[in-house]
CSV table of C-alpha atoms and ligand atoms in Angstrom, one decimal:
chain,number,residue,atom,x,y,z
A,1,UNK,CA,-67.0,-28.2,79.2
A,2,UNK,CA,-65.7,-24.2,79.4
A,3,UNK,CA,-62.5,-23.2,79.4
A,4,UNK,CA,-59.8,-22.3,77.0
A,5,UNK,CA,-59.5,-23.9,73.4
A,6,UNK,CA,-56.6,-26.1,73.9
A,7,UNK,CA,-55.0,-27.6,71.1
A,8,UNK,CA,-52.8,-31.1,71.6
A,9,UNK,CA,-50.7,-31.1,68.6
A,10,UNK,CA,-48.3,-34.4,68.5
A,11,UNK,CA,-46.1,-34.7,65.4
A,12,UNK,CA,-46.3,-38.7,64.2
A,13,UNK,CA,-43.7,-40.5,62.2
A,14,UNK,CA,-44.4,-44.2,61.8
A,15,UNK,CA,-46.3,-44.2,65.1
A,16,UNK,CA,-48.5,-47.0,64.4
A,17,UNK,CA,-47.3,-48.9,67.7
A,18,UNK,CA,-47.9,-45.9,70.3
A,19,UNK,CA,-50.7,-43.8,68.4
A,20,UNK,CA,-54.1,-46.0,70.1
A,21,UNK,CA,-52.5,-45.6,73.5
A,22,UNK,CA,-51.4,-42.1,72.8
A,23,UNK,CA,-55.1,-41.3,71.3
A,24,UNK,CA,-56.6,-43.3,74.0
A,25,UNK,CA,-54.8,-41.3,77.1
A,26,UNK,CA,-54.9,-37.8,75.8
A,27,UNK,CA,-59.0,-37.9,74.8
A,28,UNK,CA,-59.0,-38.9,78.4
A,29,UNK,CA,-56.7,-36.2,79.9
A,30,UNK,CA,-58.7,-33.8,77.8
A,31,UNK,CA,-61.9,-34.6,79.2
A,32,UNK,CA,-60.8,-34.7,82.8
A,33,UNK,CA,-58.9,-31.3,81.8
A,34,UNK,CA,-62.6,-30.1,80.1
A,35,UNK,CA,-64.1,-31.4,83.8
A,36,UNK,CA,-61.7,-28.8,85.9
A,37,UNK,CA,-62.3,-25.8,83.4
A,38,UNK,CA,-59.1,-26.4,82.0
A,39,UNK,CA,-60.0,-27.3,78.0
A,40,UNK,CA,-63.7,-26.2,76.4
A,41,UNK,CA,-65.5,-26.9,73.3
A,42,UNK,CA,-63.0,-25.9,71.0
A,43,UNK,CA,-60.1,-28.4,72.2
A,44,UNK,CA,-59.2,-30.8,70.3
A,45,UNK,CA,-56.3,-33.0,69.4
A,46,UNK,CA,-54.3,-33.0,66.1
A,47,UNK,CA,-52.4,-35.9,64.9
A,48,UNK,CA,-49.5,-34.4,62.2
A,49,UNK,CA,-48.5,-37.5,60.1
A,50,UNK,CA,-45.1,-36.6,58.9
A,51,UNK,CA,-45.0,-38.7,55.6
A,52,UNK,CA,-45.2,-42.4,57.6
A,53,UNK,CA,-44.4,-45.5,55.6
A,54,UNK,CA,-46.6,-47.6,58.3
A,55,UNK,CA,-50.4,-47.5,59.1
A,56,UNK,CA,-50.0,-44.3,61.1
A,57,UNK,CA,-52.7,-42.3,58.5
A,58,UNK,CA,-55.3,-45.1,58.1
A,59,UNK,CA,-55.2,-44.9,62.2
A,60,UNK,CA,-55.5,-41.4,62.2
A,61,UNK,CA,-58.5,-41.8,59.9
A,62,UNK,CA,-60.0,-44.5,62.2
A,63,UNK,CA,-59.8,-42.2,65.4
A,64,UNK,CA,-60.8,-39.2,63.8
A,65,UNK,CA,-64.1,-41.5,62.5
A,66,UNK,CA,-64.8,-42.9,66.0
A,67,UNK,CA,-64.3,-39.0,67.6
A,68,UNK,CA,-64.2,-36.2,65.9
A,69,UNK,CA,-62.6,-34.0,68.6
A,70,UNK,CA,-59.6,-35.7,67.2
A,71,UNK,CA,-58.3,-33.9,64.0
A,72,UNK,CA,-55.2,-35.3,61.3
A,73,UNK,CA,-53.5,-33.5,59.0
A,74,UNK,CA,-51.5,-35.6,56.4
A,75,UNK,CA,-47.6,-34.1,55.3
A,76,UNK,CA,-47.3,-35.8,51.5
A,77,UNK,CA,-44.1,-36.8,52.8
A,78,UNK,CA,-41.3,-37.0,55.8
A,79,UNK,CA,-40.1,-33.4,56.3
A,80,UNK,CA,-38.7,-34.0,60.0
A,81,UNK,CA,-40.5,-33.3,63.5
A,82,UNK,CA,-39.6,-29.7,63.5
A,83,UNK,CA,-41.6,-29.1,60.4
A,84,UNK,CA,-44.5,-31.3,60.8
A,85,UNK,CA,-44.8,-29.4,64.7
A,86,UNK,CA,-44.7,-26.2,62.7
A,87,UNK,CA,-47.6,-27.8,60.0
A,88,UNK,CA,-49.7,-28.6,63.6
A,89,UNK,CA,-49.1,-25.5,64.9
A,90,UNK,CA,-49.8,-23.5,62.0
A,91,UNK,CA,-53.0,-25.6,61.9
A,92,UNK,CA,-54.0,-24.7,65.4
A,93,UNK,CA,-53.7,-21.0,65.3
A,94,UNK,CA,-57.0,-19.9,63.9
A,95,UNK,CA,-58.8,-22.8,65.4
A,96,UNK,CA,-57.4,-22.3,69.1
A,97,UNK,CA,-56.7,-20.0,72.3
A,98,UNK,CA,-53.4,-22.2,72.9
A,99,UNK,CA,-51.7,-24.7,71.7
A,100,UNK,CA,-49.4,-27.2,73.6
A,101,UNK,CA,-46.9,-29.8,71.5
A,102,UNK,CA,-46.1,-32.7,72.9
A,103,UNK,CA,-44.0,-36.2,71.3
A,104,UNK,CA,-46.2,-39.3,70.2
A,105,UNK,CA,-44.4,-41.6,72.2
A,106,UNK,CA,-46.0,-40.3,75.9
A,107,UNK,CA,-42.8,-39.8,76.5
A,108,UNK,CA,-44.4,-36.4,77.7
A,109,UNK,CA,-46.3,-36.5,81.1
A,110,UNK,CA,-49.5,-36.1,79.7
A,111,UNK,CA,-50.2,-35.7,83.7
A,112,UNK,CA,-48.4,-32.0,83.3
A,113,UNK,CA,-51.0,-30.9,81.2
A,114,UNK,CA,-53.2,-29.3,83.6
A,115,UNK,CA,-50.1,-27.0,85.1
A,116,UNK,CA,-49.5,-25.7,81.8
A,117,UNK,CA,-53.0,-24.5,80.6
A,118,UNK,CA,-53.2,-22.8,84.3
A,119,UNK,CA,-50.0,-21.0,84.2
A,120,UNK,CA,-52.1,-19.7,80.4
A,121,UNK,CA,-55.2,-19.0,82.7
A,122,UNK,CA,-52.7,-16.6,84.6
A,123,UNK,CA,-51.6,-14.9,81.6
A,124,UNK,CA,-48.6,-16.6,80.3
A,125,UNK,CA,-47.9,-16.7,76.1
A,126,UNK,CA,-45.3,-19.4,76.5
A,127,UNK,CA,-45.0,-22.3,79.3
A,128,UNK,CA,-42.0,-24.1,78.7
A,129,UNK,CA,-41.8,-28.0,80.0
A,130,UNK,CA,-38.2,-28.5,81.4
A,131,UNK,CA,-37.1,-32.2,82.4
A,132,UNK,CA,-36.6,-33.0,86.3
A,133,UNK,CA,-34.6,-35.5,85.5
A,134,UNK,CA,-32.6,-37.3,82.7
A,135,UNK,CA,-32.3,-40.6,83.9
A,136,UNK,CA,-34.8,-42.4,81.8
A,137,UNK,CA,-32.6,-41.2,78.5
A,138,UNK,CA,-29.2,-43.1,77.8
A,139,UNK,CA,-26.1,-42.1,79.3
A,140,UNK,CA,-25.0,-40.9,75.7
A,141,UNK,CA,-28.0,-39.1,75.4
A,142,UNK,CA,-27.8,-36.9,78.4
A,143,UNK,CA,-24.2,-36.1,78.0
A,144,UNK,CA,-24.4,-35.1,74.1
A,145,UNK,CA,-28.0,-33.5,74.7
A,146,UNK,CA,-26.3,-31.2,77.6
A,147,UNK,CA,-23.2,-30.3,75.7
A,148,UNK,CA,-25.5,-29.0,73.0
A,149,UNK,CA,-27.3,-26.6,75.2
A,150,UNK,CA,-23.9,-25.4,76.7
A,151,UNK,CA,-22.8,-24.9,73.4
A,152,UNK,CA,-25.7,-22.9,72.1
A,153,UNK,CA,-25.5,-20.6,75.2
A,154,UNK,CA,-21.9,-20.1,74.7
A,155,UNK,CA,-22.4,-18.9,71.2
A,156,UNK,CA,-25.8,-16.8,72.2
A,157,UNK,CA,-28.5,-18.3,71.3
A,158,UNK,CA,-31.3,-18.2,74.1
A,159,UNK,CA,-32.2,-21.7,74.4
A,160,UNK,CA,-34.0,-22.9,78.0
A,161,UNK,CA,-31.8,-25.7,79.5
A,162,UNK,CA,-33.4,-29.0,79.3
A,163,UNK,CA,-36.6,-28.0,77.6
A,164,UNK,CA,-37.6,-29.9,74.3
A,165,UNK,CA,-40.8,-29.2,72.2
A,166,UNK,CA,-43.2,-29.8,75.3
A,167,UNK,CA,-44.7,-26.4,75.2
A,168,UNK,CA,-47.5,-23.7,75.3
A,169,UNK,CA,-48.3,-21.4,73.3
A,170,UNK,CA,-50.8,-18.9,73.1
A,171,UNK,CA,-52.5,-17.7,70.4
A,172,UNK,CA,-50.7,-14.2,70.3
A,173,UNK,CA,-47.4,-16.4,70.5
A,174,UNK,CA,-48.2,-18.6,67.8
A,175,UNK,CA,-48.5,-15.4,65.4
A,176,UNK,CA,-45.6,-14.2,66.7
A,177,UNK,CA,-44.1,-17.7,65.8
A,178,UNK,CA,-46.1,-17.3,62.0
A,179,UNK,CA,-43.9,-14.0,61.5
A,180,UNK,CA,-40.4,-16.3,60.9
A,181,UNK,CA,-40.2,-17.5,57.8
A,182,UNK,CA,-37.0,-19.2,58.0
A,183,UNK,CA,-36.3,-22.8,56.3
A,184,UNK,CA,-34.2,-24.3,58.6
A,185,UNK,CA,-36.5,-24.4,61.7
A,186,UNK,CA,-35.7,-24.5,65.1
A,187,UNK,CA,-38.6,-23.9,67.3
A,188,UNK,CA,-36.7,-24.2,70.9
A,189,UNK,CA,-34.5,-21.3,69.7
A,190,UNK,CA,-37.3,-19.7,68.1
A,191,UNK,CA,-39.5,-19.5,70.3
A,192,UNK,CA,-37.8,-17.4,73.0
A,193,UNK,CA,-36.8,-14.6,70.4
A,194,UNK,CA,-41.3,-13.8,70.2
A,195,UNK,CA,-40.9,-12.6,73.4
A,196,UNK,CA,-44.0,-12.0,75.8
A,197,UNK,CA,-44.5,-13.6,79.2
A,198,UNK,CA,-43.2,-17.2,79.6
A,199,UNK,CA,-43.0,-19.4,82.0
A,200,UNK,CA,-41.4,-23.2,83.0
A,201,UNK,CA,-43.3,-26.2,84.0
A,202,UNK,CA,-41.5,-29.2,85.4
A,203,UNK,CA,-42.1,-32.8,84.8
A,204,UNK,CA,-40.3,-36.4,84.8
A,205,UNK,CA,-39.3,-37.8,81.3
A,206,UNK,CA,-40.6,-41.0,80.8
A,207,UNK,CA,-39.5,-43.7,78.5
A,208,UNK,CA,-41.1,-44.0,75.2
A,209,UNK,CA,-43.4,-47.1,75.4
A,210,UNK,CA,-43.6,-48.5,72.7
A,211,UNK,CA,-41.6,-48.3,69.2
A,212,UNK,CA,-38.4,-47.2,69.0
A,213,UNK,CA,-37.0,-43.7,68.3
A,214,UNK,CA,-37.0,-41.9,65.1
A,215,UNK,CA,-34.3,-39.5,66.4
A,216,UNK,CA,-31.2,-42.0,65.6
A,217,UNK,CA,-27.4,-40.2,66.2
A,218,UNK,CA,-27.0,-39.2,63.0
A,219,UNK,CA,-30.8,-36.9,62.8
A,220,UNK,CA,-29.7,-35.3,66.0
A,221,UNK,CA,-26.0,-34.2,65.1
A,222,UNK,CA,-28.1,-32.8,61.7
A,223,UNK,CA,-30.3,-30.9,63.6
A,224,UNK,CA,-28.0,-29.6,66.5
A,225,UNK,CA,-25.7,-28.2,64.1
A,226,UNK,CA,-28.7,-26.9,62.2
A,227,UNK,CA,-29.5,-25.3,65.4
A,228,UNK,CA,-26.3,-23.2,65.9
A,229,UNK,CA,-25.8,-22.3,62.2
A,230,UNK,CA,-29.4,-20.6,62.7
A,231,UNK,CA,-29.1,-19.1,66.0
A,232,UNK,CA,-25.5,-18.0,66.1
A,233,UNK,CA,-23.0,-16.2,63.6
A,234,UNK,CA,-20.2,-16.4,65.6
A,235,UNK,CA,-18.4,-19.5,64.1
A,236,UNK,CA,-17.9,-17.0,61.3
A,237,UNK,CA,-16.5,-14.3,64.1
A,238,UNK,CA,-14.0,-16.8,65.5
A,239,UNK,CA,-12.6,-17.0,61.7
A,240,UNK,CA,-12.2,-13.6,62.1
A,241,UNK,CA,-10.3,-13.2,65.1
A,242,UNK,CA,-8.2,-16.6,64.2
A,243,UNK,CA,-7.2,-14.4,61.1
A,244,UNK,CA,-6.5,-11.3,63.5
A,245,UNK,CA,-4.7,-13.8,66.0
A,246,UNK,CA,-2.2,-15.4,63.0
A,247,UNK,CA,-1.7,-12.1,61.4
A,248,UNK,CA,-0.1,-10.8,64.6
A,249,UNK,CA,1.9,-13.7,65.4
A,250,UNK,CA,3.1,-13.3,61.7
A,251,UNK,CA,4.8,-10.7,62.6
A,252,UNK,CA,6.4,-12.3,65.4
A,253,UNK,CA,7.4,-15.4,63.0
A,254,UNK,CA,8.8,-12.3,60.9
A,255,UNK,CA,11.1,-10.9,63.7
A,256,UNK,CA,12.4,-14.4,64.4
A,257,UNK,CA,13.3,-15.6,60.7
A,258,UNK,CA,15.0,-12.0,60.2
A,259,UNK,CA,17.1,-12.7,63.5
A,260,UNK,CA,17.8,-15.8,62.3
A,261,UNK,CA,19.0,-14.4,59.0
A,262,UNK,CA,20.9,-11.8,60.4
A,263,UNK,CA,22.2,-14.3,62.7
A,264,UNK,CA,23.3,-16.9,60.1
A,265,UNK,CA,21.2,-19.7,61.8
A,266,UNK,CA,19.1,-19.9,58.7
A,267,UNK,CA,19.6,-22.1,55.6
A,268,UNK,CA,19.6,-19.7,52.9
A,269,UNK,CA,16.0,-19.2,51.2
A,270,UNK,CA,14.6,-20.4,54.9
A,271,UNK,CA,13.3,-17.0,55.7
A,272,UNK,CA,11.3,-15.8,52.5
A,273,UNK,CA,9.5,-19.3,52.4
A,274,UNK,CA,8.4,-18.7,56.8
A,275,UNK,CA,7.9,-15.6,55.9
A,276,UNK,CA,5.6,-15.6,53.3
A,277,UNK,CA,3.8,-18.6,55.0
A,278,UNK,CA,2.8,-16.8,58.0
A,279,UNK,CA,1.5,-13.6,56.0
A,280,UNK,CA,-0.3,-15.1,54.1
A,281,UNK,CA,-1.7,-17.8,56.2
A,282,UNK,CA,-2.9,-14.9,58.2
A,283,UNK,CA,-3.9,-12.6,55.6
A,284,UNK,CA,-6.0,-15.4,54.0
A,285,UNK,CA,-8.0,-16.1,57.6
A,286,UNK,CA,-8.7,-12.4,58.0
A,287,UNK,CA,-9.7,-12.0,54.1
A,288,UNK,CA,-11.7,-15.0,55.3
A,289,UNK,CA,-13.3,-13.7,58.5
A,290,UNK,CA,-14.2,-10.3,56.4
A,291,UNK,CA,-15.9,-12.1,53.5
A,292,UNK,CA,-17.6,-14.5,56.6
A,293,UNK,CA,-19.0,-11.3,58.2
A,294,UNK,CA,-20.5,-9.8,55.1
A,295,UNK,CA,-22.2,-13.5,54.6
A,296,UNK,CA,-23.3,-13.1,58.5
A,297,UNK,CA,-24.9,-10.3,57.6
A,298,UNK,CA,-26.3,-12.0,53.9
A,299,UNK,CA,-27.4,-14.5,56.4
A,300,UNK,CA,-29.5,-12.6,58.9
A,301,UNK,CA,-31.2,-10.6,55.9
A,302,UNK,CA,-32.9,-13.6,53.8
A,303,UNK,CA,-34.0,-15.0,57.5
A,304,UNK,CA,-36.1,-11.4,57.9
A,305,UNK,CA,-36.9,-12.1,60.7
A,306,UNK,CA,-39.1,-9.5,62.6
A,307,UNK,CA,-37.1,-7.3,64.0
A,308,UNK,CA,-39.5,-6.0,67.0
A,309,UNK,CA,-43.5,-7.2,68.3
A,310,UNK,CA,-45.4,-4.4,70.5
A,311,UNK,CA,-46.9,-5.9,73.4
A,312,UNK,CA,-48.8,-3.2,74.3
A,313,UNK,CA,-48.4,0.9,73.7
A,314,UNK,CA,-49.9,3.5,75.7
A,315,UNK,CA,-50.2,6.1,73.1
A,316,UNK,CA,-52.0,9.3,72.7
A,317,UNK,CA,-53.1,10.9,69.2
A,318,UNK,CA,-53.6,9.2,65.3
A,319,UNK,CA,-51.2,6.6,64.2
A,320,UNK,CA,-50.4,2.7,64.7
A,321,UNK,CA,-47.6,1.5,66.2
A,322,UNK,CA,-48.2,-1.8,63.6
A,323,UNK,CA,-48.4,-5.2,64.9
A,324,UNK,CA,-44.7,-6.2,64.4
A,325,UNK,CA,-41.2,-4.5,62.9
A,326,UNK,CA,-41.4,-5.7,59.6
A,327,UNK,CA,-39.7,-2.7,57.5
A,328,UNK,CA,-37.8,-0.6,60.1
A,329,UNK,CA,-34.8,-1.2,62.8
A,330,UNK,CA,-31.7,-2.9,62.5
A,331,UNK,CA,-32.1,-6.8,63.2
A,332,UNK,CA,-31.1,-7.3,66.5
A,333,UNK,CA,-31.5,-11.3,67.0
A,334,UNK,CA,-28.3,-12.5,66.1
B,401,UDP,N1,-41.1,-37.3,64.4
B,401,UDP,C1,-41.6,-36.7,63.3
B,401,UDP,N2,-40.8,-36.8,62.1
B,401,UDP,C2,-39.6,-37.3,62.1
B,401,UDP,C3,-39.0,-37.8,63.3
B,401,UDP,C4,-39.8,-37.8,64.5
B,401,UDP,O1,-42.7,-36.2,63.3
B,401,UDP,O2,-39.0,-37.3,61.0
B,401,UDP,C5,-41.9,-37.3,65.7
B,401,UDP,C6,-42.1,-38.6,66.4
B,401,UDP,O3,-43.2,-39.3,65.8
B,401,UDP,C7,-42.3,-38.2,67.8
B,401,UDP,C8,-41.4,-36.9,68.0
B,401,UDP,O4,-41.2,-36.5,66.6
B,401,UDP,O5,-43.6,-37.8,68.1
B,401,UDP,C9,-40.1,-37.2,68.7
B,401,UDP,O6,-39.5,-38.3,68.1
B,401,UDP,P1,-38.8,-39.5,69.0
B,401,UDP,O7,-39.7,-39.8,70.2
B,401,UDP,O8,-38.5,-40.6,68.1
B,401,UDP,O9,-37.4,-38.8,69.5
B,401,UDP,P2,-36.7,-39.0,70.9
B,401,UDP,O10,-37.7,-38.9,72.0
B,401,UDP,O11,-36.1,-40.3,70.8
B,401,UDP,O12,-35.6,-37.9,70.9
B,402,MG,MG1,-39.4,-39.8,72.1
């Protein structure tokens, strides 16, 4: 076998129905992938047990006994896909050349595998697997899981359109990735702000085969609003600007309940009580947006995120350009 070290890492929560199956086609794939110079010695493929209440550990155990090339790591208990994918990836960087991510359930095509590790071969940091098609997933599914991306573009965040956590990285990405120390994790808006060369592989979404999902309506509303409140600020903007909006219409309100006084339309003591409404209504949505944009700006700080990565530097002379920005330029990621 030669070839890169390719790390499968598939996050498992109370897997026990897909896991042999899943174990049983990906040793396969990755020696037909170690036959075309796609995965050498070092490949192997990690099983990230997210805190399972079934068997999924003692099977973990079992495979890793019968072949060692497949590794486990235990969570002590359920901390959500996103974090048990970060736990395997983590895992994966000092042991790996790349690492690709991909769901228990198959749901995956395992048979995409090769075109990612060769777009790697030719140089790429990140491949990114984007669904063909939708048609295997609900009708609810689609339409809520598209509204979310055209949400999260509309407020910023650089999210790639139909693309899950199937993906490559590269070593060099995944120390990018090991630079964001942020709680609330979201890799697939993550991952675009490490920068480097990326490209898109293209497969067919399967159904899952076996089990049922762990991703229930109320786990995906949780983590899509998770995913804007990390990636975008501006919900705190539009407070703002609502302020800015009322305040001027106040003034408007003002006019008419002045003319009305003047008038003698108004029931007397009608005008002070609009008045003061619309001022203050106003006043309070701008105090509002003000206080919001110093939090924004709380908010960005305690993420410290990196604020640049050099990818290369043609320099002359003493003096390191450092391997990433901690310590100097303003954050520009928001
Ligand atoms: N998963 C996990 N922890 C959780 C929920 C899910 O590790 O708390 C894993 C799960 O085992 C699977 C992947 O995340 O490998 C995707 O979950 P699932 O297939 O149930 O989601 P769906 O495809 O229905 O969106
Ligand atoms: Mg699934």
């Amino acid at each position: 076998m030669n070839g890169p070290a390719v790390y499968l890492v598939v996050p498992c929560y109370n897997e026990e129905a897909v896991l042999p199956e899943t174990v049983k086609r990906l040793t396969e794939k990755l020696a037909r992938m170690g036959e075309a110079g796609l995965a050498g010695e070092g490949s192997r493929i990690l099983l990230v047990d997210d805190g399972s209440k079934d068997r999924t550990w003692a099977l973990i155990q079992a495979f890793h006994g019968e072949d060692p090339r497949v590794e486990g790591v235990k969570l002590a208990h359920n901390r959500g896909h996103q974090n048990a994918l970060l736990c395997g990836l983590m895992t994966a960087l000092p042991r790996c050349d790349c690492a690709i991510s991909l769901d228990a359930d198959l749901q995956d095509d395992v048979e995409a595998l090769d075109a990612f590790v060769e777009k790697f071969l030719e140089g790429c940091d990140v491949v990114y697997g984007v669904r063909n098609r939708r048609d295997t997933d609900t009708w609810f599914k689609r339409a809520t899981a598209q509204g979310f991306y055209r949400i999260m573009r509309l407020l910023g965040a650089d999210v790639v359109f139909n693309h899950a956590d199937y993906r490559l990285m590269s070593r060099r990405a995944l120390e990018g990735l090991s630079e964001y120390r942020e709680v609330n994790l979201f890799l697939r808006g993550l991952v675009p702000l490490i920068g480097y060369r990326s490209d898109y592989v293209y497969y067919d979404r399967q159904e899952r085969f076996a089990g049922e999902s762990k991703y229930p309506f109320k786990k995906m509303l949780a983590f899509a609003l998770d995913g804007i409140t990390s990636f975008s600020v501006r919900p705190l903007k539009l407070i703002s600007n609502l302020g800015i909006l009322i305040s001027v219409l106040s003034v408007f309100g003002l006019l008419y309940a002045l003319i009305s006084y003047f008038a003698g339309w108004a029931v007397s003591g009608w005008t002070a009580i609009v008045c003061s409404i619309w001022l203050l209504g106003g006043l309070q949505m701008l105090c509002l947006g003000v206080v919001g944009g110093y939090i924004g700006k709380i908010y960005s700080e305690v993420k410290a995120r990196p604020r640049f990565r050099v990818e290369e530097a043609l320099l002359h002379g003493p003096g390191d350009p450092g391997k990433d920005g901690h310590g100097t330029t303003a954050d520009q990621d928001l």
